[in-house]
PDB file of C-alpha atoms in Angstrom:
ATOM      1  CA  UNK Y   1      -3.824 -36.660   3.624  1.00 47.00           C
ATOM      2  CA  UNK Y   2      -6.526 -33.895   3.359  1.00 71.00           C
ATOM      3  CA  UNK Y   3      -9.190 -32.881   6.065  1.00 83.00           C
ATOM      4  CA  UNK Y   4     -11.625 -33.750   3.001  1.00 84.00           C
ATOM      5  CA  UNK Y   5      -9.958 -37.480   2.595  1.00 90.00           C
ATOM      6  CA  UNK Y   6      -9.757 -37.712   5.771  1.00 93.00           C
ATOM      7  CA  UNK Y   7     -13.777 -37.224   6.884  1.00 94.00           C
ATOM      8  CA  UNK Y   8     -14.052 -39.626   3.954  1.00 94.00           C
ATOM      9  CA  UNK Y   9     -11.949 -42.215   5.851  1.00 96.00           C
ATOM     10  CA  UNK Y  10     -13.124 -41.910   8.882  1.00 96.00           C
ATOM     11  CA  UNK Y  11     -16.894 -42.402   8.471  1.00 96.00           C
ATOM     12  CA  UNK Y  12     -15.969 -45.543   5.779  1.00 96.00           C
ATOM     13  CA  UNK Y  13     -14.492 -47.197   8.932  1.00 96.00           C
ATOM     14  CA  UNK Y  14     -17.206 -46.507  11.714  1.00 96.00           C
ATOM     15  CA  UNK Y  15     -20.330 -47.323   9.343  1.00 95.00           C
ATOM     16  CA  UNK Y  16     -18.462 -50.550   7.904  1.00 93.00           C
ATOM     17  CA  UNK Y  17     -17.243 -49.453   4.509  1.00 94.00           C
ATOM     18  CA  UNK Y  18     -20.842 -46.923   3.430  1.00 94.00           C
ATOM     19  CA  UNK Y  19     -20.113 -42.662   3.815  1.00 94.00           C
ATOM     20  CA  UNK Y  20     -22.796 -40.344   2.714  1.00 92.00           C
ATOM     21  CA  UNK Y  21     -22.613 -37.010   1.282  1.00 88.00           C
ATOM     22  CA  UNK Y  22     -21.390 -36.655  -2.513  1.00 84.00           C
ATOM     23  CA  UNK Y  23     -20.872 -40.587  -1.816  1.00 87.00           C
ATOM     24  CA  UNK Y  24     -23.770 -41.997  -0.531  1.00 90.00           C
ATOM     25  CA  UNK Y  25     -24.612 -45.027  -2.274  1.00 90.00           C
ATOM     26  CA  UNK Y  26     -21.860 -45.267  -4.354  1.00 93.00           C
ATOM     27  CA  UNK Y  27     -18.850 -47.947  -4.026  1.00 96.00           C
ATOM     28  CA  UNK Y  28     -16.392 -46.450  -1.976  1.00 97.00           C
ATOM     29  CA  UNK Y  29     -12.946 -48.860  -1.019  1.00 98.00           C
ATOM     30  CA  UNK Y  30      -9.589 -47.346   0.857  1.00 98.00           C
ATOM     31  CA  UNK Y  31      -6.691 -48.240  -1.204  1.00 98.00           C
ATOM     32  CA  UNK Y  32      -4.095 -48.258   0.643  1.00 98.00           C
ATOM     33  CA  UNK Y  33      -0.426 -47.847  -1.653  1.00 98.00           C
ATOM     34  CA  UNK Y  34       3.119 -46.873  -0.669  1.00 96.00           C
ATOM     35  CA  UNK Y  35       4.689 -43.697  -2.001  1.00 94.00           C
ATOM     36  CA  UNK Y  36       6.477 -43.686  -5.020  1.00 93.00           C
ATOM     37  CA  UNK Y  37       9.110 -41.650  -3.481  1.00 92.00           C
ATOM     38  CA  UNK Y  38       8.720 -41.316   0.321  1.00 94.00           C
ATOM     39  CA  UNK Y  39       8.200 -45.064   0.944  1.00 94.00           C
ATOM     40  CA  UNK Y  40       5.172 -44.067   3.269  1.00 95.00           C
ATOM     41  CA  UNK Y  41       1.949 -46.072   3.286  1.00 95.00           C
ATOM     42  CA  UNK Y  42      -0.642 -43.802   2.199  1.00 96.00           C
ATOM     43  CA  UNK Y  43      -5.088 -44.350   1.791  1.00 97.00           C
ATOM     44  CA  UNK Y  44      -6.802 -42.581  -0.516  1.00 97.00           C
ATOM     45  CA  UNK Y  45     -10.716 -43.201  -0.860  1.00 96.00           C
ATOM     46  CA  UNK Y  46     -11.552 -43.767  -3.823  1.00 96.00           C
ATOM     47  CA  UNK Y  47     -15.154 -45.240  -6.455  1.00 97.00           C
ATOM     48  CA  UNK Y  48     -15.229 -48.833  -8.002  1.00 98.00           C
ATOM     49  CA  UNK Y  49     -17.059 -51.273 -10.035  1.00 98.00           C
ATOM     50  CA  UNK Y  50     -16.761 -54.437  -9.835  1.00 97.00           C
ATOM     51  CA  UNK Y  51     -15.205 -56.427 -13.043  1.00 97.00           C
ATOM     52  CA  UNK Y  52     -14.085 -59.748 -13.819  1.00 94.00           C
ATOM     53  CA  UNK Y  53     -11.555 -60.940 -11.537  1.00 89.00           C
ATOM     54  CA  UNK Y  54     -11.073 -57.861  -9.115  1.00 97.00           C
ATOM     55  CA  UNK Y  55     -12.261 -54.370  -9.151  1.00 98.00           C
ATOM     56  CA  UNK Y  56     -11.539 -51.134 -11.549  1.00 98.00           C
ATOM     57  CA  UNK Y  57     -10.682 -47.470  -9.724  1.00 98.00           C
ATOM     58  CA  UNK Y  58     -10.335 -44.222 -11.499  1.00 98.00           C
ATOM     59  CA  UNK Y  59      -7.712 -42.274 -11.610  1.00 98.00           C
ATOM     60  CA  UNK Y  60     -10.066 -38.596 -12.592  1.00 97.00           C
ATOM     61  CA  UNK Y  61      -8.650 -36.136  -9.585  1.00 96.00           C
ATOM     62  CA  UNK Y  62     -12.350 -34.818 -10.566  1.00 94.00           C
ATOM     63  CA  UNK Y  63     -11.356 -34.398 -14.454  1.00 96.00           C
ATOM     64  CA  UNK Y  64      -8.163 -32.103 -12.520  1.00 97.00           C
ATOM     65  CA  UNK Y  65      -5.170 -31.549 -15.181  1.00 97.00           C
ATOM     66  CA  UNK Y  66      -2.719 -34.290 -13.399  1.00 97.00           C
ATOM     67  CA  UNK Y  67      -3.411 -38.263 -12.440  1.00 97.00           C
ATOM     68  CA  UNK Y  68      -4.210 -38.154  -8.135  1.00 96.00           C
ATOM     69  CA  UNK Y  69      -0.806 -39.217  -6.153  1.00 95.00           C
ATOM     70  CA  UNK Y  70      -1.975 -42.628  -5.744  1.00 97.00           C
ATOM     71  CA  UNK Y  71      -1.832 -43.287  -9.263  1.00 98.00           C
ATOM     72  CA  UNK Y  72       1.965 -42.265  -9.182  1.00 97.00           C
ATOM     73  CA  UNK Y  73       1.835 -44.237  -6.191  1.00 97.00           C
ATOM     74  CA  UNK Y  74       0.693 -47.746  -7.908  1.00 96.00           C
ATOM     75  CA  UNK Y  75       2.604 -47.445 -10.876  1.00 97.00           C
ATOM     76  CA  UNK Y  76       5.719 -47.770  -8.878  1.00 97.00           C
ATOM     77  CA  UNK Y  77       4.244 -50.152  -6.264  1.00 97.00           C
ATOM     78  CA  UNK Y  78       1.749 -52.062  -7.802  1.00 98.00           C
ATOM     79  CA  UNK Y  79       1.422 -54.150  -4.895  1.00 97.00           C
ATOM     80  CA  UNK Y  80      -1.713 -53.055  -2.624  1.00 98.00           C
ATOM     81  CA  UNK Y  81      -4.379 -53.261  -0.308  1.00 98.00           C
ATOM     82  CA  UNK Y  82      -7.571 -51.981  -0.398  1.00 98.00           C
ATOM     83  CA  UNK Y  83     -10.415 -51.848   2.295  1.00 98.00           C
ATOM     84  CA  UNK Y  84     -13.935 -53.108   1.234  1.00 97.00           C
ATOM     85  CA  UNK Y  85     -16.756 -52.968   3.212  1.00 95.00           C
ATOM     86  CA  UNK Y  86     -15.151 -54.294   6.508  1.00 95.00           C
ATOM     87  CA  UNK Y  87     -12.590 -56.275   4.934  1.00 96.00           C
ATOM     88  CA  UNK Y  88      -9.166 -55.862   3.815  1.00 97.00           C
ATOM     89  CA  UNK Y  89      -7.747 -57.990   0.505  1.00 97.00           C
ATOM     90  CA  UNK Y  90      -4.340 -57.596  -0.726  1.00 98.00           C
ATOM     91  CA  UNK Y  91      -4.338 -56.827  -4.698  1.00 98.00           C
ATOM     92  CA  UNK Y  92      -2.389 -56.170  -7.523  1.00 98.00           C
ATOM     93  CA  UNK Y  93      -2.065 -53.113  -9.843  1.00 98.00           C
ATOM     94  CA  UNK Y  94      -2.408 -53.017 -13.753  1.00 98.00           C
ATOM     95  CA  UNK Y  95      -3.594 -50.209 -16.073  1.00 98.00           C
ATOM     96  CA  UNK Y  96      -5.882 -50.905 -18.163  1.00 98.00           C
ATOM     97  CA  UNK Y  97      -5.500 -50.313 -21.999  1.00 97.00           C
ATOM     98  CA  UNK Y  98      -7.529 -50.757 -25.148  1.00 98.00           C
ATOM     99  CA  UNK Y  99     -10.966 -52.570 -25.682  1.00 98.00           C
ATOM    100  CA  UNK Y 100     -10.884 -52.954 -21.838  1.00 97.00           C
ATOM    101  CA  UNK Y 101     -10.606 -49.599 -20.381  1.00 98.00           C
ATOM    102  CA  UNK Y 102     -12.771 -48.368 -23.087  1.00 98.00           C
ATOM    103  CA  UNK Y 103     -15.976 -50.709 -21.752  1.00 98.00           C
ATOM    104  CA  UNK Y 104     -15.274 -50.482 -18.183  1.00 98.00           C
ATOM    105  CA  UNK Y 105     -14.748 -46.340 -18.521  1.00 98.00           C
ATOM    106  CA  UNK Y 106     -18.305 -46.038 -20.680  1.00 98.00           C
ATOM    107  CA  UNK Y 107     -19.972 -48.180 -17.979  1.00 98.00           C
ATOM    108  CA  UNK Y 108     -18.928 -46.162 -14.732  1.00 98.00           C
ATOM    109  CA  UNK Y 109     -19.702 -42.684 -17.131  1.00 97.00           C
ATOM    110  CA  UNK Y 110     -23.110 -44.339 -17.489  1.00 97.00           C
ATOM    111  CA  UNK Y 111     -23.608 -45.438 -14.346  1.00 96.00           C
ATOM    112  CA  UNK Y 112     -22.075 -42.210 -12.332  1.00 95.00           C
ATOM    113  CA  UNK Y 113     -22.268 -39.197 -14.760  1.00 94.00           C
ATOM    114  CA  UNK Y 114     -20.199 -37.214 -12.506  1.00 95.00           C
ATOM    115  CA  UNK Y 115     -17.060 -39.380 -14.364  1.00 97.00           C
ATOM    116  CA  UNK Y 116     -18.234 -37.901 -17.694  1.00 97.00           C
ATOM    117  CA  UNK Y 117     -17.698 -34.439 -16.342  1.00 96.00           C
ATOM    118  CA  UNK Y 118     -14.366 -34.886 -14.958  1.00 97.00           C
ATOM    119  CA  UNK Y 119     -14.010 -36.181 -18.438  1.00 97.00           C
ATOM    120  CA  UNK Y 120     -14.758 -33.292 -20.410  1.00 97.00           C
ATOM    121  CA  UNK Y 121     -12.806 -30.993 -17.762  1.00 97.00           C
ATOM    122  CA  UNK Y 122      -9.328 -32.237 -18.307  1.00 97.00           C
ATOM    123  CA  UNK Y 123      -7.463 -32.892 -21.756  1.00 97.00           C
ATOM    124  CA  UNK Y 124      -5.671 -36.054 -20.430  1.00 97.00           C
ATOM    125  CA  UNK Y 125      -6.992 -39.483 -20.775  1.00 97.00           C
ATOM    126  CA  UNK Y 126      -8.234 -40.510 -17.409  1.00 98.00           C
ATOM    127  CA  UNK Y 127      -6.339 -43.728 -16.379  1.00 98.00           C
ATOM    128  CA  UNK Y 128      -8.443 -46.777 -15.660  1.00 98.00           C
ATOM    129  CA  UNK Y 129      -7.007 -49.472 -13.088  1.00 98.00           C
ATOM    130  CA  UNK Y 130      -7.822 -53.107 -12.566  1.00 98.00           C
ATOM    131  CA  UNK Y 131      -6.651 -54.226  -8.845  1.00 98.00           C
ATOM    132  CA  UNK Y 132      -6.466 -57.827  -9.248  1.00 98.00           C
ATOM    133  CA  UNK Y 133      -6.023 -60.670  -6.284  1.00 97.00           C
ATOM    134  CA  UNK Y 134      -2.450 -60.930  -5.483  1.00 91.00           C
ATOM    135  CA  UNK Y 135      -1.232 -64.587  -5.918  1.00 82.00           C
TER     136      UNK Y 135
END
């Protein structure tokens, strides 16, 4: 984990899920996943929005060439747990394709225009994912 991520971390815990900075205001949760290769658990901080049934993240690595290790991480473990606020819920992983990503992707670039950026800086489509209530 990075200094940066780990700041990030660290201040979502002792002020009960908010951080300020470049994040102040904005829905922050720690989803924690297990590495795709080394097994380990690993928490990445990451933006949301709310959507039926669960909650969308962004895979954008700030509009980098390459989808963030987590991503990597969830595709192979789709089972996870992410830290809201001050609670912890245990979800499920699924990409989002089509129709779906499309309106959930144009709302967060509306809401946060930051995402459009990281759009126009990378040639790959940034992946959208849904973490659902496990079952």
């Amino acid at each position: 984990m990075s200094d940066w991520n780990d700041k990030i971390i660290e201040e979502f815990r002792a002020n009960e899920g908010k951080v300020g900075g470049p994040f102040a205001g904005a829905p922050l949760l720690l989803l924690h996943t297990v590495g795709a290769r080394s097994g380990a658990e690993r928490v990445s901080p990451v933006m949301y929005q709310k959507v039926d049934g669960g909650y969308a993240v962004f895979a954008s690595k700030g509009g980098a060439p390459t989808n963030p290790d987590w991503y990597h991480n969830l595709l192979a473990n789709p089972q996870v747990t992410a830290e809201i606020g001050t609670g912890t819920v245990d979800l499920v992983a699924r990409v989002a394709e089509g129709d779906e990503r499309e309106r959930i992707w144009t709302a967060q670039k509306t809401a946060y225009t930051g995402f459009a950026d990281y759009e126009a800086k990378t040639t790959r489509q940034i992946p959208v994912v849904i973490l659902e209530p496990a079952r």
